[in-house]
Short mmCIF file of C-alpha atoms in Angstrom, two decimals:
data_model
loop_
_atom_site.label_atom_id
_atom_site.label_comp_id
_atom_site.label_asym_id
_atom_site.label_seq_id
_atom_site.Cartn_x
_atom_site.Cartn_y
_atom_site.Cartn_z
CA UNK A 80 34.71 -22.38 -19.12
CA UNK A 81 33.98 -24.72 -16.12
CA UNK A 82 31.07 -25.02 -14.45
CA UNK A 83 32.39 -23.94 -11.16
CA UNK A 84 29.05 -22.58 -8.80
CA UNK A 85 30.69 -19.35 -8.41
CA UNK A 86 30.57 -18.52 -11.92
CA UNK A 87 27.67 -17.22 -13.32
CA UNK A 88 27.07 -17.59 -16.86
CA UNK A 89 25.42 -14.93 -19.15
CA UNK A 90 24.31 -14.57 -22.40
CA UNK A 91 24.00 -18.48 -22.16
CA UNK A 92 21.88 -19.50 -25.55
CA UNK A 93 24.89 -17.38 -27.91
CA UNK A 94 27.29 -19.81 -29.64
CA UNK A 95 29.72 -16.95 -30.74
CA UNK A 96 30.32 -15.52 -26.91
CA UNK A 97 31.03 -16.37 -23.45
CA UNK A 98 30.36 -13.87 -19.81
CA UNK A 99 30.35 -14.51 -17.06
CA UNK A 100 30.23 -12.62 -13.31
CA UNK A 101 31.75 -13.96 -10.04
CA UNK A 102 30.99 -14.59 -6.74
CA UNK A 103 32.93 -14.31 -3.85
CA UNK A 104 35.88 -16.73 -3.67
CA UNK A 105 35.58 -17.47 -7.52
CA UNK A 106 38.40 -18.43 -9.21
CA UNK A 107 39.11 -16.86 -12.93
CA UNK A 108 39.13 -19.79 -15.87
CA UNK A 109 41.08 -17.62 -17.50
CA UNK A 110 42.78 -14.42 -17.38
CA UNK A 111 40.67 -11.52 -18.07
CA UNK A 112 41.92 -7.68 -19.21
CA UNK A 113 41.35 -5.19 -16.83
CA UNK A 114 41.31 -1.24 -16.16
CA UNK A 115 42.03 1.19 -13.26
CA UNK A 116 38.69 2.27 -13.23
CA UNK A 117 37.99 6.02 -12.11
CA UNK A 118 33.84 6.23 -12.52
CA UNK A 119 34.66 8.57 -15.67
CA UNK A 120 33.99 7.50 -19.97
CA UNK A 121 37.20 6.79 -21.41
CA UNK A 122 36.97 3.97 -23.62
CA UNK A 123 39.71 1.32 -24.31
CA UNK A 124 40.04 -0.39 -27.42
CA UNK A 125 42.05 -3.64 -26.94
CA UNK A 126 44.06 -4.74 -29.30
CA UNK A 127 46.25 -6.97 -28.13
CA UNK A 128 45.70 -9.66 -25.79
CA UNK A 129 48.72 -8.61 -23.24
CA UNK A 130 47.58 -5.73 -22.10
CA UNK A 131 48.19 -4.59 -18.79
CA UNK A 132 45.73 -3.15 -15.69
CA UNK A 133 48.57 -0.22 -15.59
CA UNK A 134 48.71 0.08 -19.55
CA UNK A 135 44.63 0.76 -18.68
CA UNK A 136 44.84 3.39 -16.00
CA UNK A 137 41.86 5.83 -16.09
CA UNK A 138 39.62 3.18 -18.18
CA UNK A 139 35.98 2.74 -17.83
CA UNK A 140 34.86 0.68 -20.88
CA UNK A 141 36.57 -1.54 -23.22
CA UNK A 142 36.23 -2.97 -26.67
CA UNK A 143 37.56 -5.54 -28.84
CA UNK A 144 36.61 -8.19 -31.62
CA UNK A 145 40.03 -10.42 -30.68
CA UNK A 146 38.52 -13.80 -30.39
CA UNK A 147 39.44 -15.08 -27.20
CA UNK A 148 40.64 -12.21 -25.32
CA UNK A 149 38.27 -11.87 -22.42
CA UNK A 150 37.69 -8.26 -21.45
CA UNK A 151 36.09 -7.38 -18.04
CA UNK A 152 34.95 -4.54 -15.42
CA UNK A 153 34.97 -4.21 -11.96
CA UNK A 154 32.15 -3.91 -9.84
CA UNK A 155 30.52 -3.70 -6.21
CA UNK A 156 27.52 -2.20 -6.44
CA UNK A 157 28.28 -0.33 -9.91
CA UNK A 158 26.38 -1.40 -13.28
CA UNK A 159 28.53 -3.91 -15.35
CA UNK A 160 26.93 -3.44 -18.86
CA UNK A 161 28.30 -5.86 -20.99
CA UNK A 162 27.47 -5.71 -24.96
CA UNK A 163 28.04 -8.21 -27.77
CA UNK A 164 27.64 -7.90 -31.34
CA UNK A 165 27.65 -11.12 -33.09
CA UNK A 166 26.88 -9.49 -36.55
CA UNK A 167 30.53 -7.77 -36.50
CA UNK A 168 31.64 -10.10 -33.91
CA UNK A 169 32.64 -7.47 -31.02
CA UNK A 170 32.15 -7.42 -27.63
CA UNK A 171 32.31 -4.71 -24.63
CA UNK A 172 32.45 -4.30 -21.17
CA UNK A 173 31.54 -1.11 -19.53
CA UNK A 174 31.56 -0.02 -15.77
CA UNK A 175 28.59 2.35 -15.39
CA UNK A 176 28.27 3.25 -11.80
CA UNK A 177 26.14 6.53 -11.26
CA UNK A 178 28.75 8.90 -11.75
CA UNK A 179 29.47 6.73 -15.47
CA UNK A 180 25.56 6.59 -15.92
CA UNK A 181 25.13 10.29 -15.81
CA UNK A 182 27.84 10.73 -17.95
CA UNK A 183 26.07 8.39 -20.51
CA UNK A 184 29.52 5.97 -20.89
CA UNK A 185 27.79 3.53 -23.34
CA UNK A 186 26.96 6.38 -25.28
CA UNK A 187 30.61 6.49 -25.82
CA UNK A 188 31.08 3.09 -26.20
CA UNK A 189 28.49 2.84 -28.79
CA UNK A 190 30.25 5.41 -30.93
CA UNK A 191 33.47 3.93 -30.54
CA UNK A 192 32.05 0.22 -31.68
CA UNK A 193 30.38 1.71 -34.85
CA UNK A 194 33.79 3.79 -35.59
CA UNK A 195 36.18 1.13 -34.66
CA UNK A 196 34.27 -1.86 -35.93
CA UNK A 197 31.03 -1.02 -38.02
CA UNK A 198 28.69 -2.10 -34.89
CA UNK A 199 25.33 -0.70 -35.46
CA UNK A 200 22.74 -0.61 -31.93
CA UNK A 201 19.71 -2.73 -33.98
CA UNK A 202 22.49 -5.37 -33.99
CA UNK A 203 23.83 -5.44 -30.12
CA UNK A 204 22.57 -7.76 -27.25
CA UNK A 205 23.33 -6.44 -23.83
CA UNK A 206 23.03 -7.69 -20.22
CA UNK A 207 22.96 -5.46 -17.45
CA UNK A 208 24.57 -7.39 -14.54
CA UNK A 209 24.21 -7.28 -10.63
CA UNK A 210 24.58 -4.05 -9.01
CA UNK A 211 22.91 -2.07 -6.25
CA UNK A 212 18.93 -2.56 -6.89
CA UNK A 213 16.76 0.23 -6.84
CA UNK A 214 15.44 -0.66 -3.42
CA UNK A 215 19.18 -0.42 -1.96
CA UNK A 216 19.75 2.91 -3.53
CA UNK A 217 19.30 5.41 -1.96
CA UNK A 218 20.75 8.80 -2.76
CA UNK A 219 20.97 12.58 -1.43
CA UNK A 220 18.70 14.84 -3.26
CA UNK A 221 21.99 16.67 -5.20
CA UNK A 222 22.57 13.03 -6.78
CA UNK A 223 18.44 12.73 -8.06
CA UNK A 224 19.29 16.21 -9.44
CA UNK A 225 22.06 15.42 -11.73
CA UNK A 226 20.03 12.60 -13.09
CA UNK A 227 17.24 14.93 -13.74
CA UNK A 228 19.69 17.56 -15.45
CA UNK A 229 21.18 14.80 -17.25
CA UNK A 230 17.71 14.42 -19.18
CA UNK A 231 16.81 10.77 -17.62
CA UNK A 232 12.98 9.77 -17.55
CA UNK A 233 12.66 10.95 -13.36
CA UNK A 234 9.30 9.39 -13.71
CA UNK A 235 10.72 6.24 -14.49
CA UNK A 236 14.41 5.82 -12.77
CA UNK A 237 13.45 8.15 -9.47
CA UNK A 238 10.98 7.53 -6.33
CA UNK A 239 11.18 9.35 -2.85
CA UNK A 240 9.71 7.17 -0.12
CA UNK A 241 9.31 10.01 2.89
CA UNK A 242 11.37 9.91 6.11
CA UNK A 243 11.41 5.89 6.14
CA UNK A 244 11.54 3.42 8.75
CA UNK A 245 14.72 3.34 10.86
CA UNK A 246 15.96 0.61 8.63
CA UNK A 247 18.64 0.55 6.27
CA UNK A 248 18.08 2.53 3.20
CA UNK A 249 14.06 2.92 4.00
CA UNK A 250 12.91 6.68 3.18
CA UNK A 251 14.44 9.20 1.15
CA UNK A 252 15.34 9.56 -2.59
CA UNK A 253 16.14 6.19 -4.42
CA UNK A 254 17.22 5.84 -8.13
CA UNK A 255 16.70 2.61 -10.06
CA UNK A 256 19.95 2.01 -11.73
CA UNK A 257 19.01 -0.74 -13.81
CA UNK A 258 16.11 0.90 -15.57
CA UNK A 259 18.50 4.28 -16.14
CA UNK A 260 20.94 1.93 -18.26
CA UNK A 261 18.24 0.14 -19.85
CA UNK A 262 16.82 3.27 -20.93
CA UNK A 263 19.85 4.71 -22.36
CA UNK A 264 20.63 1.88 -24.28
CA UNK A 265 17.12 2.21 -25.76
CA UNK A 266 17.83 5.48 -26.36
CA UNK A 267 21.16 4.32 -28.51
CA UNK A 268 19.33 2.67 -30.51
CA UNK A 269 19.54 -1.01 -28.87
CA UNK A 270 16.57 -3.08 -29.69
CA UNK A 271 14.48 -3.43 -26.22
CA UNK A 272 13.85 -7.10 -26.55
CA UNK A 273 17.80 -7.77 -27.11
CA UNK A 274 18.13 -6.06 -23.51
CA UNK A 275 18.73 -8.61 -20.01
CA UNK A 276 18.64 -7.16 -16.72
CA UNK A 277 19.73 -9.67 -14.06
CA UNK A 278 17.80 -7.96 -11.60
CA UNK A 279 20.51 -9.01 -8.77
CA UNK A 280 20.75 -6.31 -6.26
CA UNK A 281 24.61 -6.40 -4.55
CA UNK A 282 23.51 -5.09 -1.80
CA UNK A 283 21.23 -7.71 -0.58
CA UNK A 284 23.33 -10.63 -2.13
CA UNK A 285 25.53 -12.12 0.44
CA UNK A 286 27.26 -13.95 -2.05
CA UNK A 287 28.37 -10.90 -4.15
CA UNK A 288 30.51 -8.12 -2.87
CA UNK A 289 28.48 -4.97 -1.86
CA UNK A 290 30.71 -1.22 -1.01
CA UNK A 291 27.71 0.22 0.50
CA UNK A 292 27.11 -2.90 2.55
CA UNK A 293 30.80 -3.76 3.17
CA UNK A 294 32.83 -0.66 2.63
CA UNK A 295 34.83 0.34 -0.24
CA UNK A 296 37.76 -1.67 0.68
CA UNK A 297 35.62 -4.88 -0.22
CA UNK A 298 36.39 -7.32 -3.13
CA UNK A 299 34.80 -6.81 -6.02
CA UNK A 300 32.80 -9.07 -8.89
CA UNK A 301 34.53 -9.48 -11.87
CA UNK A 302 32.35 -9.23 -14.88
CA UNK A 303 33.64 -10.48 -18.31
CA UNK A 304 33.09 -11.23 -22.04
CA UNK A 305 34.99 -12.43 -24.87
CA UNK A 306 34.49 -14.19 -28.20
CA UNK A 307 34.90 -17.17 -28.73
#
């Protein structure tokens, strides 16, 4: 991969594996596979490297341990979660925005790496990539509630900061994304030490593409993985 400034390298001291995310105006260095993503848990495994974004309709997650097939997920403000097992030699990319969060999607992942591939959680490394930071977030009470019925630690993930300032998203209910996923990964099993969090909030990062700052119609980053 080049070391073009709008490509952001993770997982940087692994031999085996190569990820990246994008900022805006970022060209790919190489083609990377794709889904029509639809904030739900189906999980793709990828077995060939031609598959197509339409062959991937409904897809949140995907799999594979083809080396040199760069998977990838979508984001503008969602949580790309991308996983990489060097013991086994897969990798994953999952999009977990809240809807996908509450739904615990890398639950599903997980299972579908240990059934597909013999993956076991003690073995994974994960980064959790830029999204919406948990000072940017702010929800309606009904969305704090389906984290809290969902079994997430509230006294962890969840603040409510009063009426707020007049300023954009001061006040009201806020859930910290990033700690949510990190949790649940932790809960799967997934070593916290082997666990990055970027800590890049979209929504304050002019150079990434934010849909709560921009609108929905924005671009989006592409976050990828592969093995190399």
């Amino acid at each position: 991969m080049d070391n073009h400034s709008q490509i952001i390298n993770l997982f940087p001291g692994e031999p085996g594996v190569e990820a990246f995310y994008t900022e805006r105006e970022a060209i790919l260095p190489y083609p990377v596979i794709q889904g029509h993503q639809v904030h739900g848990t189906r999980v793709a495994i990828v077995e060939r490297p031609d598959l197509t974004r339409e062959e991937l309709e409904g897809y949140d997650a995907f799999v594979t341990n083809l080396p040199g097939v760069a998977i990838g997920v979508r984001t503008a403000d969602c949580v790309p979660v991308l996983l990489y097992d060097p013991v086994e030699r897969v990798v994953a990319a999952v999009h977990a925005g809240w809807k996908g969060t509450v739904l615990r999607i890398s639950e599903g992942v997980l299972e579908a790496m240990g059934q597909e591939f013999g993956s076991q959680p003690e073995n994974l490394l994960a980064v959790i990539g830029p999204s919406i930071g948990p000072d940017s977030f702010q929800v309606g009470e009904e969305v704090a509630e389906k984290f809290k019925e969902a079994g997430f630690p509230m006294d962890e993930i969840w603040s409510f900061r009063g009426p707020g300032d007049g300023t954009p998203m001061s006040g009201g209910h806020h859930i910290d994304l990033w700690k949510a996923n990190r949790w649940l990964l932790e809960q799967l099993g997934i070593p916290a030490e082997a666990i990055q969090v970027t800590g890049i909030d979209t929504y304050t990062t002019d150079t990434l593409f934010s849909a709560r700052r921009e609108g929905v119609s924005c671009g989006r980053i592409i976050n990828s993985i592969k093995l190399k």
